[in-house]
Amino acid sequence: MLEQAVSQSWPILGSRAMQDVLKQIGLVAATPMTVLIRGEPGTGRALVARVIHRHSRRAGQSLVQVDCAGFPEERLNAELFGDPQGTFTDSETRRIGCLRKANHGTLFFHDIGHLGSRSQAQLLGVSHDAVTQGAGGEGVAGVDVRVLAGLDPRHAVEIREDLYFRLSEFVIALPPLRDRLEDIHELVVDFMERYAGHGRTSASMIPTPDAMEYLRQQRWPGNVRQLRNVLGNALSLACGEPITRRMLEGLLNGSAAEE
């Protein structure tokens, strides 16, 4: 029953690899377990976090995301626990930390592989429980959050071992698009329907069979995000006509094809 509800939130699940992801989400969503979502950029780590939260017992509370990529180490403490003096905001207004914002809800750390060693040590305490001393000596005793984390597998070696094991009570591994090319057609149709909802496309603008085959031949290093962006750009070039292979070749080679 839960798996059916999850599939309604995330409909592009045709391949066996994505069916396995669906089952894993269904198993863990309603539990209190910490979840590590492993996947390359563009595979949908943040989307999985949203689906898990939406089908958890905390669904009525906040889902707060902390983007760790390029995050200055001196800022993490204030981001988590708050900034009483407005030190990092150029304001005298007290900033509420993410832990309190996510109280009784879910806290998602996106791209934890980008955190430095000092920030990882801070996150280690938060992932275990939220009873930690914050900036300015303010504690967050009594804060109750469920922790989810997203990790690019290529940065896994940069995570300290104790933090990795703390975050990986349950691991969901998202396959790259190149390993589920059978989903390309379904993804393209879904994106076209979404653009149609915004008045940008119609059924007549679906890529030609030759163009669709070309899409299935690509490696997609940017995964689903790259596919979506390419289709959006192709729609702008198509001007109401079907998307052709020539258009896609120009876009994927970094420049629009001459018509």
Short mmCIF file of C-alpha atoms in Angstrom, two decimals:
data_model
loop_
_atom_site.label_atom_id
_atom_site.label_comp_id
_atom_site.label_asym_id
_atom_site.label_seq_id
_atom_site.Cartn_x
_atom_site.Cartn_y
_atom_site.Cartn_z
CA MET A 1 0.00 0.00 0.00
CA LEU A 2 2.80 2.42 0.90
CA GLU A 3 4.72 1.50 -2.25
CA GLN A 4 1.65 2.39 -4.33
CA ALA A 5 1.42 5.78 -2.63
CA VAL A 6 5.13 6.42 -3.24
CA SER A 7 4.80 5.52 -6.93
CA GLN A 8 2.08 8.16 -7.29
CA SER A 9 4.53 10.76 -5.97
CA TRP A 10 7.29 9.58 -8.31
CA PRO A 11 5.79 8.07 -11.47
CA ILE A 12 8.91 7.41 -13.59
CA LEU A 13 9.73 3.97 -12.28
CA GLY A 14 9.62 1.69 -15.31
CA SER A 15 13.06 0.09 -15.06
CA ARG A 16 13.93 -2.68 -12.66
CA ALA A 17 16.55 -0.45 -11.03
CA MET A 18 13.96 2.19 -10.20
CA GLN A 19 11.47 -0.42 -9.04
CA ASP A 20 14.12 -1.49 -6.52
CA VAL A 21 14.47 2.14 -5.38
CA LEU A 22 10.70 2.33 -4.96
CA LYS A 23 10.70 -0.77 -2.76
CA GLN A 24 13.50 0.65 -0.60
CA ILE A 25 11.64 3.93 -0.12
CA GLY A 26 8.53 1.98 0.80
CA LEU A 27 10.46 -0.01 3.39
CA VAL A 28 12.12 2.93 5.13
CA ALA A 29 9.77 5.92 4.77
CA ALA A 30 7.60 5.21 7.80
CA THR A 31 10.53 4.25 10.04
CA PRO A 32 12.66 6.63 12.17
CA MET A 33 15.87 5.44 10.49
CA THR A 34 18.58 7.78 9.23
CA VAL A 35 18.85 7.37 5.44
CA LEU A 36 21.87 7.94 3.21
CA ILE A 37 20.82 8.63 -0.39
CA ARG A 38 23.75 7.83 -2.69
CA GLY A 39 23.69 9.02 -6.26
CA GLU A 40 25.42 11.19 -8.82
CA PRO A 41 24.26 14.79 -9.28
CA GLY A 42 21.05 14.90 -11.28
CA THR A 43 19.78 11.46 -10.24
CA GLY A 44 17.17 12.85 -7.85
CA ARG A 45 18.62 12.69 -4.33
CA ALA A 46 16.60 15.69 -3.14
CA LEU A 47 13.48 14.25 -4.76
CA VAL A 48 13.95 10.97 -2.87
CA ALA A 49 14.33 12.93 0.37
CA ARG A 50 11.05 14.75 -0.32
CA VAL A 51 9.24 11.50 -1.10
CA ILE A 52 10.56 9.84 2.07
CA HIS A 53 9.45 12.81 4.17
CA ARG A 54 6.04 12.98 2.47
CA HIS A 55 5.34 9.34 3.34
CA SER A 56 6.82 9.40 6.84
CA ARG A 57 5.13 9.95 10.18
CA ARG A 58 6.61 13.47 10.10
CA ALA A 59 4.86 14.46 6.87
CA GLY A 60 2.83 17.19 8.57
CA GLN A 61 6.01 18.92 9.78
CA SER A 62 8.81 20.74 7.97
CA LEU A 63 11.41 19.29 5.63
CA VAL A 64 14.48 21.55 5.89
CA GLN A 65 17.37 21.20 3.43
CA VAL A 66 20.96 22.21 4.16
CA ASP A 67 23.03 22.51 0.98
CA CYS A 68 26.56 21.50 1.92
CA ALA A 69 28.29 22.13 -1.44
CA GLY A 70 30.67 25.05 -1.08
CA PHE A 71 29.51 25.65 2.48
CA PRO A 72 32.10 27.60 4.54
CA GLU A 73 33.05 25.63 7.63
CA GLU A 74 32.59 28.61 9.91
CA ARG A 75 28.97 28.91 8.77
CA LEU A 76 27.70 25.40 9.58
CA ASN A 77 27.42 25.97 13.31
CA ALA A 78 25.26 29.07 12.79
CA GLU A 79 23.25 27.32 10.08
CA LEU A 80 22.40 24.43 12.40
CA PHE A 81 22.01 26.14 15.75
CA GLY A 82 21.15 29.70 14.80
CA ASP A 83 22.96 33.01 14.80
CA PRO A 84 21.98 35.00 17.90
CA GLN A 85 23.82 38.18 16.90
CA GLY A 86 23.25 38.07 13.15
CA THR A 87 27.00 37.53 12.70
CA PHE A 88 26.73 35.98 9.25
CA THR A 89 23.66 37.81 8.01
CA ASP A 90 24.77 41.44 8.40
CA SER A 91 21.69 41.93 10.50
CA GLU A 92 20.88 42.43 14.14
CA THR A 93 17.96 40.04 13.74
CA ARG A 94 18.41 36.69 15.42
CA ARG A 95 18.56 33.85 12.91
CA ILE A 96 16.79 30.60 13.76
CA GLY A 97 18.89 27.50 13.10
CA CYS A 98 17.85 24.64 10.85
CA LEU A 99 17.57 22.24 13.79
CA ARG A 100 14.80 24.29 15.34
CA LYS A 101 13.14 24.90 11.98
CA ALA A 102 13.03 21.14 11.42
CA ASN A 103 11.87 20.26 14.94
CA HIS A 104 9.57 17.20 14.77
CA GLY A 105 10.27 17.10 11.04
CA THR A 106 13.11 16.09 8.73
CA LEU A 107 16.55 17.61 8.13
CA PHE A 108 18.16 16.79 4.78
CA PHE A 109 21.89 17.38 4.31
CA HIS A 110 22.48 17.63 0.57
CA ASP A 111 25.97 16.82 -0.79
CA ILE A 112 27.59 16.00 2.54
CA GLY A 113 30.76 14.97 0.71
CA HIS A 114 31.59 18.66 0.35
CA LEU A 115 31.80 19.26 4.11
CA GLY A 116 35.20 19.85 5.68
CA SER A 117 36.53 17.81 8.59
CA ARG A 118 35.40 20.27 11.28
CA SER A 119 31.89 20.44 9.84
CA GLN A 120 31.74 16.66 9.64
CA ALA A 121 32.59 16.46 13.35
CA GLN A 122 29.69 18.83 14.11
CA LEU A 123 27.33 16.84 11.91
CA LEU A 124 28.36 13.62 13.66
CA GLY A 125 26.82 14.88 16.89
CA VAL A 126 23.65 16.13 15.20
CA SER A 127 23.09 12.87 13.37
CA HIS A 128 23.12 10.99 16.65
CA ASP A 129 20.89 13.33 18.59
CA ALA A 130 20.23 17.04 18.63
CA VAL A 131 21.42 17.65 22.19
CA THR A 132 24.49 19.64 21.20
CA GLN A 133 25.79 23.03 22.22
CA GLY A 134 25.32 25.64 19.54
CA ALA A 135 26.71 29.05 18.71
CA GLY A 136 26.82 31.50 21.57
CA GLY A 137 26.44 28.67 24.07
CA GLU A 138 22.83 28.03 23.11
CA GLY A 139 21.85 24.39 23.17
CA VAL A 140 19.09 22.63 21.27
CA ALA A 141 18.06 20.09 23.89
CA GLY A 142 14.67 18.61 23.12
CA VAL A 143 14.86 19.14 19.36
CA ASP A 144 13.62 16.04 17.54
CA VAL A 145 14.65 15.64 13.89
CA ARG A 146 15.02 12.80 11.45
CA VAL A 147 18.22 13.08 9.44
CA LEU A 148 18.53 12.27 5.74
CA ALA A 149 21.73 12.85 3.76
CA GLY A 150 22.62 12.95 0.07
CA LEU A 151 26.05 11.82 -1.10
CA ASP A 152 27.76 11.71 -4.48
CA PRO A 153 29.54 8.29 -4.46
CA ARG A 154 32.62 9.94 -5.96
CA HIS A 155 33.04 11.89 -2.69
CA ALA A 156 32.40 8.97 -0.35
CA VAL A 157 36.10 8.57 0.46
CA GLU A 158 36.10 12.13 1.82
CA ILE A 159 33.59 11.27 4.56
CA ARG A 160 34.98 10.24 7.93
CA GLU A 161 34.14 6.62 8.65
CA ASP A 162 32.20 7.16 11.88
CA LEU A 163 29.97 9.77 10.23
CA TYR A 164 29.33 7.55 7.23
CA PHE A 165 28.21 4.67 9.43
CA ARG A 166 26.06 7.00 11.54
CA LEU A 167 24.26 8.31 8.48
CA SER A 168 23.86 4.99 6.72
CA GLU A 169 21.42 3.12 8.93
CA PHE A 170 19.63 2.60 5.63
CA VAL A 171 21.18 3.26 2.22
CA ILE A 172 19.32 3.99 -1.01
CA ALA A 173 21.52 3.89 -4.12
CA LEU A 174 20.14 5.81 -7.10
CA PRO A 175 21.24 4.46 -10.48
CA PRO A 176 22.62 6.91 -13.06
CA LEU A 177 20.49 7.46 -16.14
CA ARG A 178 23.00 5.58 -18.32
CA ASP A 179 22.12 2.41 -16.35
CA ARG A 180 18.37 2.76 -16.97
CA LEU A 181 18.11 3.94 -20.54
CA GLU A 182 14.82 2.06 -20.87
CA ASP A 183 13.30 4.91 -18.82
CA ILE A 184 14.25 7.56 -21.41
CA HIS A 185 10.99 7.38 -23.37
CA GLU A 186 8.86 7.59 -20.24
CA LEU A 187 10.91 10.48 -18.88
CA VAL A 188 10.67 12.40 -22.17
CA VAL A 189 6.90 11.97 -22.31
CA ASP A 190 6.58 13.07 -18.69
CA PHE A 191 8.68 16.21 -19.27
CA MET A 192 6.68 17.03 -22.42
CA GLU A 193 3.42 16.73 -20.50
CA ARG A 194 4.76 19.04 -17.79
CA TYR A 195 5.82 21.63 -20.35
CA ALA A 196 2.41 21.29 -22.01
CA GLY A 197 0.86 22.17 -18.65
CA HIS A 198 2.73 25.47 -18.87
CA GLY A 199 1.58 26.08 -22.43
CA ARG A 200 4.96 25.33 -24.00
CA THR A 201 4.34 22.14 -25.94
CA SER A 202 1.84 19.69 -27.39
CA ALA A 203 1.80 16.04 -28.38
CA SER A 204 2.94 17.00 -31.90
CA MET A 205 6.24 18.28 -30.45
CA ILE A 206 7.34 14.95 -28.96
CA PRO A 207 10.81 14.03 -30.35
CA THR A 208 10.78 12.09 -33.60
CA PRO A 209 11.57 8.32 -33.38
CA ASP A 210 15.09 9.02 -34.66
CA ALA A 211 15.56 11.74 -32.04
CA MET A 212 14.28 9.45 -29.31
CA GLU A 213 16.73 6.75 -30.35
CA TYR A 214 19.54 9.33 -30.25
CA LEU A 215 18.57 10.21 -26.66
CA ARG A 216 18.81 6.53 -25.70
CA GLN A 217 22.34 6.35 -27.14
CA GLN A 218 23.77 9.07 -24.89
CA ARG A 219 25.70 8.59 -21.63
CA TRP A 220 24.04 11.50 -19.78
CA PRO A 221 26.77 12.53 -17.31
CA GLY A 222 24.32 15.07 -15.84
CA ASN A 223 21.65 12.38 -15.54
CA VAL A 224 17.92 13.23 -15.46
CA ARG A 225 18.62 16.92 -14.81
CA GLN A 226 20.68 17.14 -18.02
CA LEU A 227 17.96 15.36 -20.02
CA ARG A 228 15.32 17.77 -18.71
CA ASN A 229 17.46 20.81 -19.57
CA VAL A 230 18.21 19.55 -23.08
CA LEU A 231 14.52 18.98 -23.75
CA GLY A 232 13.65 22.43 -22.47
CA ASN A 233 16.19 24.03 -24.79
CA ALA A 234 15.03 21.84 -27.69
CA LEU A 235 11.47 23.05 -27.21
CA SER A 236 12.62 26.63 -27.56
CA LEU A 237 14.39 25.77 -30.83
CA ALA A 238 11.51 23.69 -32.19
CA CYS A 239 9.05 26.61 -32.34
CA GLY A 240 6.05 24.29 -32.27
CA GLU A 241 7.53 21.62 -34.55
CA PRO A 242 8.66 18.10 -33.53
CA ILE A 243 12.08 17.87 -31.88
CA THR A 244 14.58 16.37 -34.33
CA ARG A 245 17.81 14.48 -33.88
CA ARG A 246 19.70 17.35 -35.52
CA MET A 247 18.48 19.77 -32.84
CA LEU A 248 19.55 17.41 -30.08
CA GLU A 249 22.97 16.80 -31.62
CA GLY A 250 23.61 20.54 -31.71
CA LEU A 251 22.52 20.98 -28.09
CA LEU A 252 24.54 18.06 -26.78
CA ASN A 253 27.61 19.26 -28.66
CA GLY A 254 27.34 22.61 -26.89
CA SER A 255 25.77 24.69 -29.67
CA ALA A 256 22.41 24.72 -31.45
CA ALA A 257 22.35 23.04 -34.84
CA GLU A 258 21.87 25.21 -37.89
CA GLU A 259 18.48 24.68 -39.46
#
